[in-house]
Amino acid sequence: MSHVALVTGGTRGIGEAISVALKNAGVTVAANYAGNDERAQAFSERTGIAVYKFDVGDFDAVQDSIAKISDDLGVVDILVNNAGITRDGTLLKMDHTRWQDVIDVNLGGCFNTAKAAFPAMKEKGYGRIVNIGSINGQAGQYGQVNYAAAKSGIHGFTKALAQEGARFGITVNAIAPGYIDTDMVAAVPENVLEKIVAKIPVGRLGKAEEIARGVAFLTAEDAGFVTGSTLSINGGQHMY
Ligand code: CAA
């Protein structure tokens, strides 16, 4: 069976590694991005992967874009919800915009893309949805009430949708990455990051490719019995 994947936030960081891993697995990939045209174009030229610009937090834009991707490449039967932003700050300093932006993109994005892609997966009788959560959605993190709430929401969303998708051949799983060597983590103040890394038993940040490896596993045709699960890839930082 041939497959088409949409990877949101798929041109940089963890998303870039996921897009490349899926392409290497023989999947036709559409990589979404929201802002950085220059990096998206460079990514596309380097990898030969098609890029699509839209805001995953915008319901109508997502509907239109997934329809376009399906016209261009075929039915999207693999969806990887990876797009995410941080707007860190303690509750006392966090204004409503920082709360809402993170909820809209990180959690709302999962609803918007699944809502648009699910009907065609149902019709095909096959689908793979992987939502990228976070260790900080499992364990919480100082300065991240917005991000932790959104990521924790992703884990609940995953388990609920897995129950709905099962009878249509659609699996829905989550990955909970720990601290991965990306621009997002590089933005954490150095003194704070040092303390975090000191608590990772493996003794280092993760690599984007180590998350992509998990996505390749969960999106494979022979992973049909794995659904509603959360795969923690965090160097042992949080075990449960
Ligand atoms: N636990 C308890 N107290 C803490 C703390 C912690 N983890 N971190 C900071 N504090 C304390 C500080 O010691 C300080 O106390 P004092 O005033 O008594 O000195 C107080 O809280 C204020 O701390 P800051 O000066 O750091 O406050 P700030 O407002 O300047 O910054 C912050 C707060 C933005 C949260 C900053 O600490 C920060 O960026 N932390 C990192 C947050 C983080 O891990 N983000 C992850 C981003 S990557 C990601 O999210 C990917 C993923 O999925 C893993």
PDB file of C-alpha atoms and ligand atoms in Angstrom:
ATOM      1  CA  MET A   1       0.000   0.000   0.000  1.00  0.00           C
ATOM      2  CA  SER A   2       1.346   3.478  -0.760  1.00  0.00           C
ATOM      3  CA  HIS A   3       1.181   6.117   1.936  1.00  0.00           C
ATOM      4  CA  VAL A   4       1.117   9.899   2.202  1.00  0.00           C
ATOM      5  CA  ALA A   5       2.193  11.577   5.436  1.00  0.00           C
ATOM      6  CA  LEU A   6       1.621  15.070   6.714  1.00  0.00           C
ATOM      7  CA  VAL A   7       4.205  16.128   9.284  1.00  0.00           C
ATOM      8  CA  THR A   8       3.274  19.403  10.968  1.00  0.00           C
ATOM      9  CA  GLY A   9       6.216  21.603  11.850  1.00  0.00           C
ATOM     10  CA  GLY A  10       8.009  19.220   9.537  1.00  0.00           C
ATOM     11  CA  THR A  11      10.835  21.350   8.160  1.00  0.00           C
ATOM     12  CA  ARG A  12      12.894  21.990  11.303  1.00  0.00           C
ATOM     13  CA  GLY A  13      14.059  20.262  14.469  1.00  0.00           C
ATOM     14  CA  ILE A  14      12.295  17.039  15.422  1.00  0.00           C
ATOM     15  CA  GLY A  15       9.830  17.499  12.539  1.00  0.00           C
ATOM     16  CA  GLU A  16      12.615  17.624   9.969  1.00  0.00           C
ATOM     17  CA  ALA A  17      14.030  14.332  11.227  1.00  0.00           C
ATOM     18  CA  ILE A  18      10.544  12.788  11.134  1.00  0.00           C
ATOM     19  CA  SER A  19       9.899  13.960   7.564  1.00  0.00           C
ATOM     20  CA  VAL A  20      13.216  12.504   6.411  1.00  0.00           C
ATOM     21  CA  ALA A  21      12.712   9.208   8.276  1.00  0.00           C
ATOM     22  CA  LEU A  22       9.279   8.718   6.720  1.00  0.00           C
ATOM     23  CA  LYS A  23      10.592   9.547   3.268  1.00  0.00           C
ATOM     24  CA  ASN A  24      13.369   7.001   3.783  1.00  0.00           C
ATOM     25  CA  ALA A  25      10.664   4.471   4.730  1.00  0.00           C
ATOM     26  CA  GLY A  26       9.088   4.929   1.288  1.00  0.00           C
ATOM     27  CA  VAL A  27       6.302   7.319   2.311  1.00  0.00           C
ATOM     28  CA  THR A  28       5.370  10.404   0.251  1.00  0.00           C
ATOM     29  CA  VAL A  29       5.764  13.272   2.718  1.00  0.00           C
ATOM     30  CA  ALA A  30       4.198  16.735   2.974  1.00  0.00           C
ATOM     31  CA  ALA A  31       6.032  18.878   5.492  1.00  0.00           C
ATOM     32  CA  ASN A  32       4.067  21.740   6.999  1.00  0.00           C
ATOM     33  CA  TYR A  33       5.611  24.922   8.334  1.00  0.00           C
ATOM     34  CA  ALA A  34       4.177  28.163   9.687  1.00  0.00           C
ATOM     35  CA  GLY A  35       6.684  30.964   9.332  1.00  0.00           C
ATOM     36  CA  ASN A  36      10.214  30.532   8.115  1.00  0.00           C
ATOM     37  CA  ASP A  37       9.995  30.466   4.271  1.00  0.00           C
ATOM     38  CA  GLU A  38      13.741  30.517   3.777  1.00  0.00           C
ATOM     39  CA  ARG A  39      14.437  27.480   5.955  1.00  0.00           C
ATOM     40  CA  ALA A  40      11.458  25.626   4.522  1.00  0.00           C
ATOM     41  CA  GLN A  41      12.675  26.190   0.956  1.00  0.00           C
ATOM     42  CA  ALA A  42      16.199  25.109   1.874  1.00  0.00           C
ATOM     43  CA  PHE A  43      14.771  21.990   3.538  1.00  0.00           C
ATOM     44  CA  SER A  44      12.687  21.204   0.450  1.00  0.00           C
ATOM     45  CA  GLU A  45      15.640  21.619  -1.914  1.00  0.00           C
ATOM     46  CA  ARG A  46      17.864  19.490   0.320  1.00  0.00           C
ATOM     47  CA  THR A  47      15.400  16.641   0.823  1.00  0.00           C
ATOM     48  CA  GLY A  48      13.046  16.779  -2.175  1.00  0.00           C
ATOM     49  CA  ILE A  49      10.109  16.895   0.274  1.00  0.00           C
ATOM     50  CA  ALA A  50       7.133  19.134  -0.603  1.00  0.00           C
ATOM     51  CA  VAL A  51       6.414  21.928   1.885  1.00  0.00           C
ATOM     52  CA  TYR A  52       3.063  23.509   2.763  1.00  0.00           C
ATOM     53  CA  LYS A  53       2.697  26.753   4.700  1.00  0.00           C
ATOM     54  CA  PHE A  54      -0.250  27.054   7.081  1.00  0.00           C
ATOM     55  CA  ASP A  55      -1.027  27.711  10.723  1.00  0.00           C
ATOM     56  CA  VAL A  56      -2.121  24.469  12.413  1.00  0.00           C
ATOM     57  CA  GLY A  57      -4.070  26.573  14.907  1.00  0.00           C
ATOM     58  CA  ASP A  58      -6.321  27.917  12.136  1.00  0.00           C
ATOM     59  CA  PHE A  59      -9.176  25.472  11.603  1.00  0.00           C
ATOM     60  CA  ASP A  60     -10.175  26.654   8.111  1.00  0.00           C
ATOM     61  CA  ALA A  61      -6.589  26.876   6.860  1.00  0.00           C
ATOM     62  CA  VAL A  62      -5.991  23.289   7.972  1.00  0.00           C
ATOM     63  CA  GLN A  63      -9.115  22.042   6.175  1.00  0.00           C
ATOM     64  CA  ASP A  64      -8.061  23.788   2.941  1.00  0.00           C
ATOM     65  CA  SER A  65      -4.433  22.693   3.176  1.00  0.00           C
ATOM     66  CA  ILE A  66      -5.158  19.015   3.819  1.00  0.00           C
ATOM     67  CA  ALA A  67      -7.569  19.033   0.876  1.00  0.00           C
ATOM     68  CA  LYS A  68      -4.793  20.530  -1.272  1.00  0.00           C
ATOM     69  CA  ILE A  69      -2.183  18.025  -0.078  1.00  0.00           C
ATOM     70  CA  SER A  70      -4.575  15.169  -0.885  1.00  0.00           C
ATOM     71  CA  ASP A  71      -5.141  16.604  -4.387  1.00  0.00           C
ATOM     72  CA  ASP A  72      -1.387  17.028  -4.927  1.00  0.00           C
ATOM     73  CA  LEU A  73      -0.041  13.826  -3.380  1.00  0.00           C
ATOM     74  CA  GLY A  74      -2.946  11.479  -2.527  1.00  0.00           C
ATOM     75  CA  VAL A  75      -4.984  10.713   0.592  1.00  0.00           C
ATOM     76  CA  VAL A  76      -3.139  11.627   3.779  1.00  0.00           C
ATOM     77  CA  ASP A  77      -3.158   8.365   5.744  1.00  0.00           C
ATOM     78  CA  ILE A  78      -0.286   9.189   8.098  1.00  0.00           C
ATOM     79  CA  LEU A  79      -0.581  12.268  10.277  1.00  0.00           C
ATOM     80  CA  VAL A  80       2.203  13.368  12.597  1.00  0.00           C
ATOM     81  CA  ASN A  81       1.205  16.236  14.869  1.00  0.00           C
ATOM     82  CA  ASN A  82       4.580  17.664  15.721  1.00  0.00           C
ATOM     83  CA  ALA A  83       4.084  21.457  15.419  1.00  0.00           C
ATOM     84  CA  GLY A  84       4.621  23.101  18.765  1.00  0.00           C
ATOM     85  CA  ILE A  85       5.681  26.367  20.343  1.00  0.00           C
ATOM     86  CA  THR A  86       6.838  27.467  23.778  1.00  0.00           C
ATOM     87  CA  ARG A  87       5.964  30.717  25.543  1.00  0.00           C
ATOM     88  CA  ASP A  88       7.556  29.926  28.887  1.00  0.00           C
ATOM     89  CA  GLY A  89       7.063  31.979  32.010  1.00  0.00           C
ATOM     90  CA  THR A  90       5.741  31.517  35.498  1.00  0.00           C
ATOM     91  CA  LEU A  91       1.977  31.858  35.937  1.00  0.00           C
ATOM     92  CA  LEU A  92       2.433  35.193  37.667  1.00  0.00           C
ATOM     93  CA  LYS A  93       4.162  36.615  34.593  1.00  0.00           C
ATOM     94  CA  MET A  94       2.144  34.795  31.908  1.00  0.00           C
ATOM     95  CA  ASP A  95      -0.448  36.906  30.129  1.00  0.00           C
ATOM     96  CA  HIS A  96      -3.507  35.378  28.498  1.00  0.00           C
ATOM     97  CA  THR A  97      -2.023  35.571  24.994  1.00  0.00           C
ATOM     98  CA  ARG A  98       0.913  33.337  25.954  1.00  0.00           C
ATOM     99  CA  TRP A  99      -1.505  30.814  27.422  1.00  0.00           C
ATOM    100  CA  GLN A 100      -3.877  30.846  24.456  1.00  0.00           C
ATOM    101  CA  ASP A 101      -1.232  30.768  21.700  1.00  0.00           C
ATOM    102  CA  VAL A 102       0.308  27.603  23.117  1.00  0.00           C
ATOM    103  CA  ILE A 103      -3.054  25.899  23.639  1.00  0.00           C
ATOM    104  CA  ASP A 104      -4.210  26.856  20.118  1.00  0.00           C
ATOM    105  CA  VAL A 105      -1.105  25.619  18.307  1.00  0.00           C
ATOM    106  CA  ASN A 106       0.040  22.657  20.396  1.00  0.00           C
ATOM    107  CA  LEU A 107      -3.345  21.172  21.301  1.00  0.00           C
ATOM    108  CA  GLY A 108      -5.812  22.885  18.952  1.00  0.00           C
ATOM    109  CA  GLY A 109      -3.536  21.920  16.063  1.00  0.00           C
ATOM    110  CA  CYS A 110      -4.052  18.230  16.845  1.00  0.00           C
ATOM    111  CA  PHE A 111      -7.822  18.618  16.733  1.00  0.00           C
ATOM    112  CA  ASN A 112      -7.739  20.658  13.520  1.00  0.00           C
ATOM    113  CA  THR A 113      -5.535  18.261  11.558  1.00  0.00           C
ATOM    114  CA  ALA A 114      -7.229  15.100  12.837  1.00  0.00           C
ATOM    115  CA  LYS A 115     -10.635  16.573  12.066  1.00  0.00           C
ATOM    116  CA  ALA A 116      -9.525  17.239   8.485  1.00  0.00           C
ATOM    117  CA  ALA A 117      -7.662  13.964   7.861  1.00  0.00           C
ATOM    118  CA  PHE A 118      -9.741  11.394   9.751  1.00  0.00           C
ATOM    119  CA  PRO A 119     -12.697  11.037   7.300  1.00  0.00           C
ATOM    120  CA  ALA A 120     -10.481   9.957   4.387  1.00  0.00           C
ATOM    121  CA  MET A 121      -8.552   7.562   6.640  1.00  0.00           C
ATOM    122  CA  LYS A 122     -11.866   6.054   7.702  1.00  0.00           C
ATOM    123  CA  GLU A 123     -12.882   5.648   4.070  1.00  0.00           C
ATOM    124  CA  LYS A 124      -9.535   4.000   3.266  1.00  0.00           C
ATOM    125  CA  GLY A 125      -9.864   1.737   6.294  1.00  0.00           C
ATOM    126  CA  TYR A 126      -6.326   2.632   7.287  1.00  0.00           C
ATOM    127  CA  GLY A 127      -4.606   5.408   9.177  1.00  0.00           C
ATOM    128  CA  ARG A 128      -1.681   6.192  11.452  1.00  0.00           C
ATOM    129  CA  ILE A 129      -1.779   9.229  13.720  1.00  0.00           C
ATOM    130  CA  VAL A 130       1.161  10.090  15.956  1.00  0.00           C
ATOM    131  CA  ASN A 131       0.941  13.063  18.291  1.00  0.00           C
ATOM    132  CA  ILE A 132       4.119  14.503  19.738  1.00  0.00           C
ATOM    133  CA  GLY A 133       3.523  15.172  23.420  1.00  0.00           C
ATOM    134  CA  SER A 134       6.273  15.885  25.918  1.00  0.00           C
ATOM    135  CA  ILE A 135       7.907  14.774  29.132  1.00  0.00           C
ATOM    136  CA  ASN A 136       6.663  18.113  30.452  1.00  0.00           C
ATOM    137  CA  GLY A 137       3.077  17.079  29.703  1.00  0.00           C
ATOM    138  CA  GLN A 138       3.657  13.943  31.785  1.00  0.00           C
ATOM    139  CA  ALA A 139       5.602  15.433  34.678  1.00  0.00           C
ATOM    140  CA  GLY A 140       4.891  19.187  34.512  1.00  0.00           C
ATOM    141  CA  GLN A 141       7.626  21.806  34.387  1.00  0.00           C
ATOM    142  CA  TYR A 142       8.243  25.021  36.272  1.00  0.00           C
ATOM    143  CA  GLY A 143       7.414  27.967  34.002  1.00  0.00           C
ATOM    144  CA  GLN A 144       5.271  25.962  31.583  1.00  0.00           C
ATOM    145  CA  VAL A 145       1.657  25.830  32.751  1.00  0.00           C
ATOM    146  CA  ASN A 146       0.570  26.544  29.165  1.00  0.00           C
ATOM    147  CA  TYR A 147       2.869  24.040  27.465  1.00  0.00           C
ATOM    148  CA  ALA A 148       2.407  21.308  30.094  1.00  0.00           C
ATOM    149  CA  ALA A 149      -1.381  21.671  29.904  1.00  0.00           C
ATOM    150  CA  ALA A 150      -1.380  21.486  26.095  1.00  0.00           C
ATOM    151  CA  LYS A 151       0.989  18.515  25.984  1.00  0.00           C
ATOM    152  CA  SER A 152      -0.871  16.714  28.739  1.00  0.00           C
ATOM    153  CA  GLY A 153      -4.029  17.358  26.724  1.00  0.00           C
ATOM    154  CA  ILE A 154      -2.376  15.693  23.741  1.00  0.00           C
ATOM    155  CA  HIS A 155      -1.953  12.513  25.753  1.00  0.00           C
ATOM    156  CA  GLY A 156      -5.666  12.453  26.641  1.00  0.00           C
ATOM    157  CA  PHE A 157      -6.649  13.352  23.075  1.00  0.00           C
ATOM    158  CA  THR A 158      -4.562  10.421  21.836  1.00  0.00           C
ATOM    159  CA  LYS A 159      -6.217   7.857  24.089  1.00  0.00           C
ATOM    160  CA  ALA A 160      -9.724   9.083  23.242  1.00  0.00           C
ATOM    161  CA  LEU A 161      -9.170   9.186  19.483  1.00  0.00           C
ATOM    162  CA  ALA A 162      -7.473   5.771  19.574  1.00  0.00           C
ATOM    163  CA  GLN A 163     -10.730   4.316  20.831  1.00  0.00           C
ATOM    164  CA  GLU A 164     -12.667   5.984  18.004  1.00  0.00           C
ATOM    165  CA  GLY A 165     -10.186   5.027  15.284  1.00  0.00           C
ATOM    166  CA  ALA A 166      -9.691   1.371  16.162  1.00  0.00           C
ATOM    167  CA  ARG A 167     -12.627  -0.020  14.211  1.00  0.00           C
ATOM    168  CA  PHE A 168     -11.582   1.874  11.089  1.00  0.00           C
ATOM    169  CA  GLY A 169      -8.006   0.584  11.070  1.00  0.00           C
ATOM    170  CA  ILE A 170      -6.706   3.900  12.359  1.00  0.00           C
ATOM    171  CA  THR A 171      -4.127   3.770  15.152  1.00  0.00           C
ATOM    172  CA  VAL A 172      -3.477   6.807  17.317  1.00  0.00           C
ATOM    173  CA  ASN A 173      -0.383   6.982  19.503  1.00  0.00           C
ATOM    174  CA  ALA A 174       1.753   9.587  21.217  1.00  0.00           C
ATOM    175  CA  ILE A 175       5.446  10.059  21.727  1.00  0.00           C
ATOM    176  CA  ALA A 176       6.635  11.951  24.777  1.00  0.00           C
ATOM    177  CA  PRO A 177      10.091  13.324  23.973  1.00  0.00           C
ATOM    178  CA  GLY A 178      12.403  14.480  26.695  1.00  0.00           C
ATOM    179  CA  TYR A 179      14.898  17.292  26.098  1.00  0.00           C
ATOM    180  CA  ILE A 180      16.062  17.037  22.491  1.00  0.00           C
ATOM    181  CA  ASP A 181      18.878  19.020  20.905  1.00  0.00           C
ATOM    182  CA  THR A 182      16.774  21.517  18.911  1.00  0.00           C
ATOM    183  CA  ASP A 183      16.333  25.305  18.646  1.00  0.00           C
ATOM    184  CA  MET A 184      13.449  25.063  21.145  1.00  0.00           C
ATOM    185  CA  VAL A 185      15.597  23.542  23.848  1.00  0.00           C
ATOM    186  CA  ALA A 186      18.538  25.802  22.966  1.00  0.00           C
ATOM    187  CA  ALA A 187      16.274  28.724  23.959  1.00  0.00           C
ATOM    188  CA  VAL A 188      16.180  27.504  27.578  1.00  0.00           C
ATOM    189  CA  PRO A 189      18.562  29.630  29.690  1.00  0.00           C
ATOM    190  CA  GLU A 190      21.955  27.888  29.870  1.00  0.00           C
ATOM    191  CA  ASN A 191      22.085  27.663  33.661  1.00  0.00           C
ATOM    192  CA  VAL A 192      18.580  26.109  33.728  1.00  0.00           C
ATOM    193  CA  LEU A 193      19.385  23.659  30.942  1.00  0.00           C
ATOM    194  CA  GLU A 194      22.563  22.500  32.687  1.00  0.00           C
ATOM    195  CA  LYS A 195      20.515  21.503  35.730  1.00  0.00           C
ATOM    196  CA  ILE A 196      18.008  19.652  33.552  1.00  0.00           C
ATOM    197  CA  VAL A 197      20.685  17.701  31.672  1.00  0.00           C
ATOM    198  CA  ALA A 198      22.269  16.741  34.996  1.00  0.00           C
ATOM    199  CA  LYS A 199      19.037  14.868  35.787  1.00  0.00           C
ATOM    200  CA  ILE A 200      19.007  12.826  32.557  1.00  0.00           C
ATOM    201  CA  PRO A 201      20.383   9.350  33.373  1.00  0.00           C
ATOM    202  CA  VAL A 202      21.720   8.887  29.836  1.00  0.00           C
ATOM    203  CA  GLY A 203      23.698  12.090  30.445  1.00  0.00           C
ATOM    204  CA  ARG A 204      22.931  14.058  27.306  1.00  0.00           C
ATOM    205  CA  LEU A 205      20.205  15.701  25.252  1.00  0.00           C
ATOM    206  CA  GLY A 206      18.361  13.474  22.806  1.00  0.00           C
ATOM    207  CA  LYS A 207      18.738  13.686  19.049  1.00  0.00           C
ATOM    208  CA  ALA A 208      15.842  14.522  16.734  1.00  0.00           C
ATOM    209  CA  GLU A 209      16.534  11.271  14.863  1.00  0.00           C
ATOM    210  CA  GLU A 210      15.875   9.332  18.075  1.00  0.00           C
ATOM    211  CA  ILE A 211      12.303  10.661  18.101  1.00  0.00           C
ATOM    212  CA  ALA A 212      11.910  10.033  14.357  1.00  0.00           C
ATOM    213  CA  ARG A 213      12.849   6.390  14.962  1.00  0.00           C
ATOM    214  CA  GLY A 214       9.810   6.060  17.218  1.00  0.00           C
ATOM    215  CA  VAL A 215       7.534   7.724  14.676  1.00  0.00           C
ATOM    216  CA  ALA A 216       8.740   5.356  11.945  1.00  0.00           C
ATOM    217  CA  PHE A 217       7.883   2.421  14.212  1.00  0.00           C
ATOM    218  CA  LEU A 218       4.410   3.684  15.130  1.00  0.00           C
ATOM    219  CA  THR A 219       3.476   4.580  11.542  1.00  0.00           C
ATOM    220  CA  ALA A 220       4.553   1.284   9.986  1.00  0.00           C
ATOM    221  CA  GLU A 221       1.914  -0.976   8.439  1.00  0.00           C
ATOM    222  CA  ASP A 222       2.818  -3.784  10.846  1.00  0.00           C
ATOM    223  CA  ALA A 223       2.218  -1.589  13.926  1.00  0.00           C
ATOM    224  CA  GLY A 224      -1.549  -2.060  13.694  1.00  0.00           C
ATOM    225  CA  PHE A 225      -1.887  -3.554  17.181  1.00  0.00           C
ATOM    226  CA  VAL A 226      -0.187  -0.583  18.855  1.00  0.00           C
ATOM    227  CA  THR A 227      -2.783   2.062  19.616  1.00  0.00           C
ATOM    228  CA  GLY A 228      -3.523   4.464  22.460  1.00  0.00           C
ATOM    229  CA  SER A 229       0.023   4.144  23.731  1.00  0.00           C
ATOM    230  CA  THR A 230       2.593   6.718  24.727  1.00  0.00           C
ATOM    231  CA  LEU A 231       6.204   6.025  23.897  1.00  0.00           C
ATOM    232  CA  SER A 232       8.525   7.959  26.203  1.00  0.00           C
ATOM    233  CA  ILE A 233      11.879   8.796  24.597  1.00  0.00           C
ATOM    234  CA  ASN A 234      13.667  10.832  27.221  1.00  0.00           C
ATOM    235  CA  GLY A 235      16.989   9.252  28.190  1.00  0.00           C
ATOM    236  CA  GLY A 236      15.439   7.921  31.388  1.00  0.00           C
ATOM    237  CA  GLN A 237      14.596  11.371  32.776  1.00  0.00           C
ATOM    238  CA  HIS A 238      11.029  10.409  33.650  1.00  0.00           C
ATOM    239  CA  MET A 239       9.940   6.783  34.017  1.00  0.00           C
ATOM    240  CA  TYR A 240       6.416   5.653  34.625  1.00  0.00           C
TER     241      TYR A 240
HETATM  242  N1  CAA B   1      11.775  24.585  40.626  1.00  0.00           N
HETATM  243  C1  CAA B   1      11.653  25.443  41.656  1.00  0.00           C
HETATM  244  N2  CAA B   1      12.011  26.724  41.589  1.00  0.00           N
HETATM  245  C2  CAA B   1      12.504  27.165  40.425  1.00  0.00           C
HETATM  246  C3  CAA B   1      12.647  26.326  39.296  1.00  0.00           C
HETATM  247  C4  CAA B   1      12.272  24.989  39.451  1.00  0.00           C
HETATM  248  N3  CAA B   1      12.389  24.118  38.419  1.00  0.00           N
HETATM  249  N4  CAA B   1      13.137  27.050  38.277  1.00  0.00           N
HETATM  250  C5  CAA B   1      13.299  28.309  38.744  1.00  0.00           C
HETATM  251  N5  CAA B   1      12.922  28.371  40.050  1.00  0.00           N
HETATM  252  C6  CAA B   1      12.951  29.523  40.927  1.00  0.00           C
HETATM  253  C7  CAA B   1      14.269  30.285  40.791  1.00  0.00           C
HETATM  254  O1  CAA B   1      15.240  29.682  41.605  1.00  0.00           O
HETATM  255  C8  CAA B   1      13.867  31.665  41.227  1.00  0.00           C
HETATM  256  O2  CAA B   1      13.802  31.703  42.625  1.00  0.00           O
HETATM  257  P1  CAA B   1      14.335  32.977  43.431  1.00  0.00           P
HETATM  258  O3  CAA B   1      13.494  34.126  42.954  1.00  0.00           O
HETATM  259  O4  CAA B   1      14.120  32.613  44.872  1.00  0.00           O
HETATM  260  O5  CAA B   1      15.764  33.106  43.044  1.00  0.00           O
HETATM  261  C9  CAA B   1      12.434  31.804  40.746  1.00  0.00           C
HETATM  262  O6  CAA B   1      11.972  30.460  40.522  1.00  0.00           O
HETATM  263  C10 CAA B   1      12.353  32.573  39.447  1.00  0.00           C
HETATM  264  O7  CAA B   1      13.171  31.880  38.498  1.00  0.00           O
HETATM  265  P2  CAA B   1      13.768  32.617  37.260  1.00  0.00           P
HETATM  266  O8  CAA B   1      14.605  33.760  37.684  1.00  0.00           O
HETATM  267  O9  CAA B   1      14.363  31.599  36.358  1.00  0.00           O
HETATM  268  O10 CAA B   1      12.406  33.230  36.655  1.00  0.00           O
HETATM  269  P3  CAA B   1      12.185  33.790  35.247  1.00  0.00           P
HETATM  270  O11 CAA B   1      10.836  34.380  35.276  1.00  0.00           O
HETATM  271  O12 CAA B   1      13.311  34.638  34.802  1.00  0.00           O
HETATM  272  O13 CAA B   1      12.221  32.500  34.335  1.00  0.00           O
HETATM  273  C11 CAA B   1      11.454  30.489  33.422  1.00  0.00           C
HETATM  274  C12 CAA B   1      11.351  31.451  34.583  1.00  0.00           C
HETATM  275  C13 CAA B   1      11.069  31.192  32.128  1.00  0.00           C
HETATM  276  C14 CAA B   1      10.480  29.390  33.690  1.00  0.00           C
HETATM  277  C15 CAA B   1      12.901  29.948  33.286  1.00  0.00           C
HETATM  278  O14 CAA B   1      13.280  29.386  34.509  1.00  0.00           O
HETATM  279  C16 CAA B   1      12.961  28.868  32.219  1.00  0.00           C
HETATM  280  O15 CAA B   1      13.071  29.155  31.043  1.00  0.00           O
HETATM  281  N6  CAA B   1      12.907  27.594  32.623  1.00  0.00           N
HETATM  282  C17 CAA B   1      12.975  26.468  31.697  1.00  0.00           C
HETATM  283  C18 CAA B   1      11.599  26.003  31.356  1.00  0.00           C
HETATM  284  C19 CAA B   1      11.739  24.782  30.472  1.00  0.00           C
HETATM  285  O16 CAA B   1      12.256  23.730  30.858  1.00  0.00           O
HETATM  286  N7  CAA B   1      11.251  24.869  29.245  1.00  0.00           N
HETATM  287  C20 CAA B   1      11.360  23.766  28.336  1.00  0.00           C
HETATM  288  C21 CAA B   1      11.445  24.297  26.957  1.00  0.00           C
HETATM  289  S1  CAA B   1      11.852  23.018  25.797  1.00  0.00           S
HETATM  290  C22 CAA B   1      10.460  22.123  25.734  1.00  0.00           C
HETATM  291  O17 CAA B   1       9.455  22.442  26.263  1.00  0.00           O
HETATM  292  C23 CAA B   1      10.564  20.861  24.900  1.00  0.00           C
HETATM  293  C24 CAA B   1      10.070  19.700  25.628  1.00  0.00           C
HETATM  294  O18 CAA B   1       8.982  19.198  25.312  1.00  0.00           O
HETATM  295  C25 CAA B   1      10.899  19.084  26.662  1.00  0.00           C
END
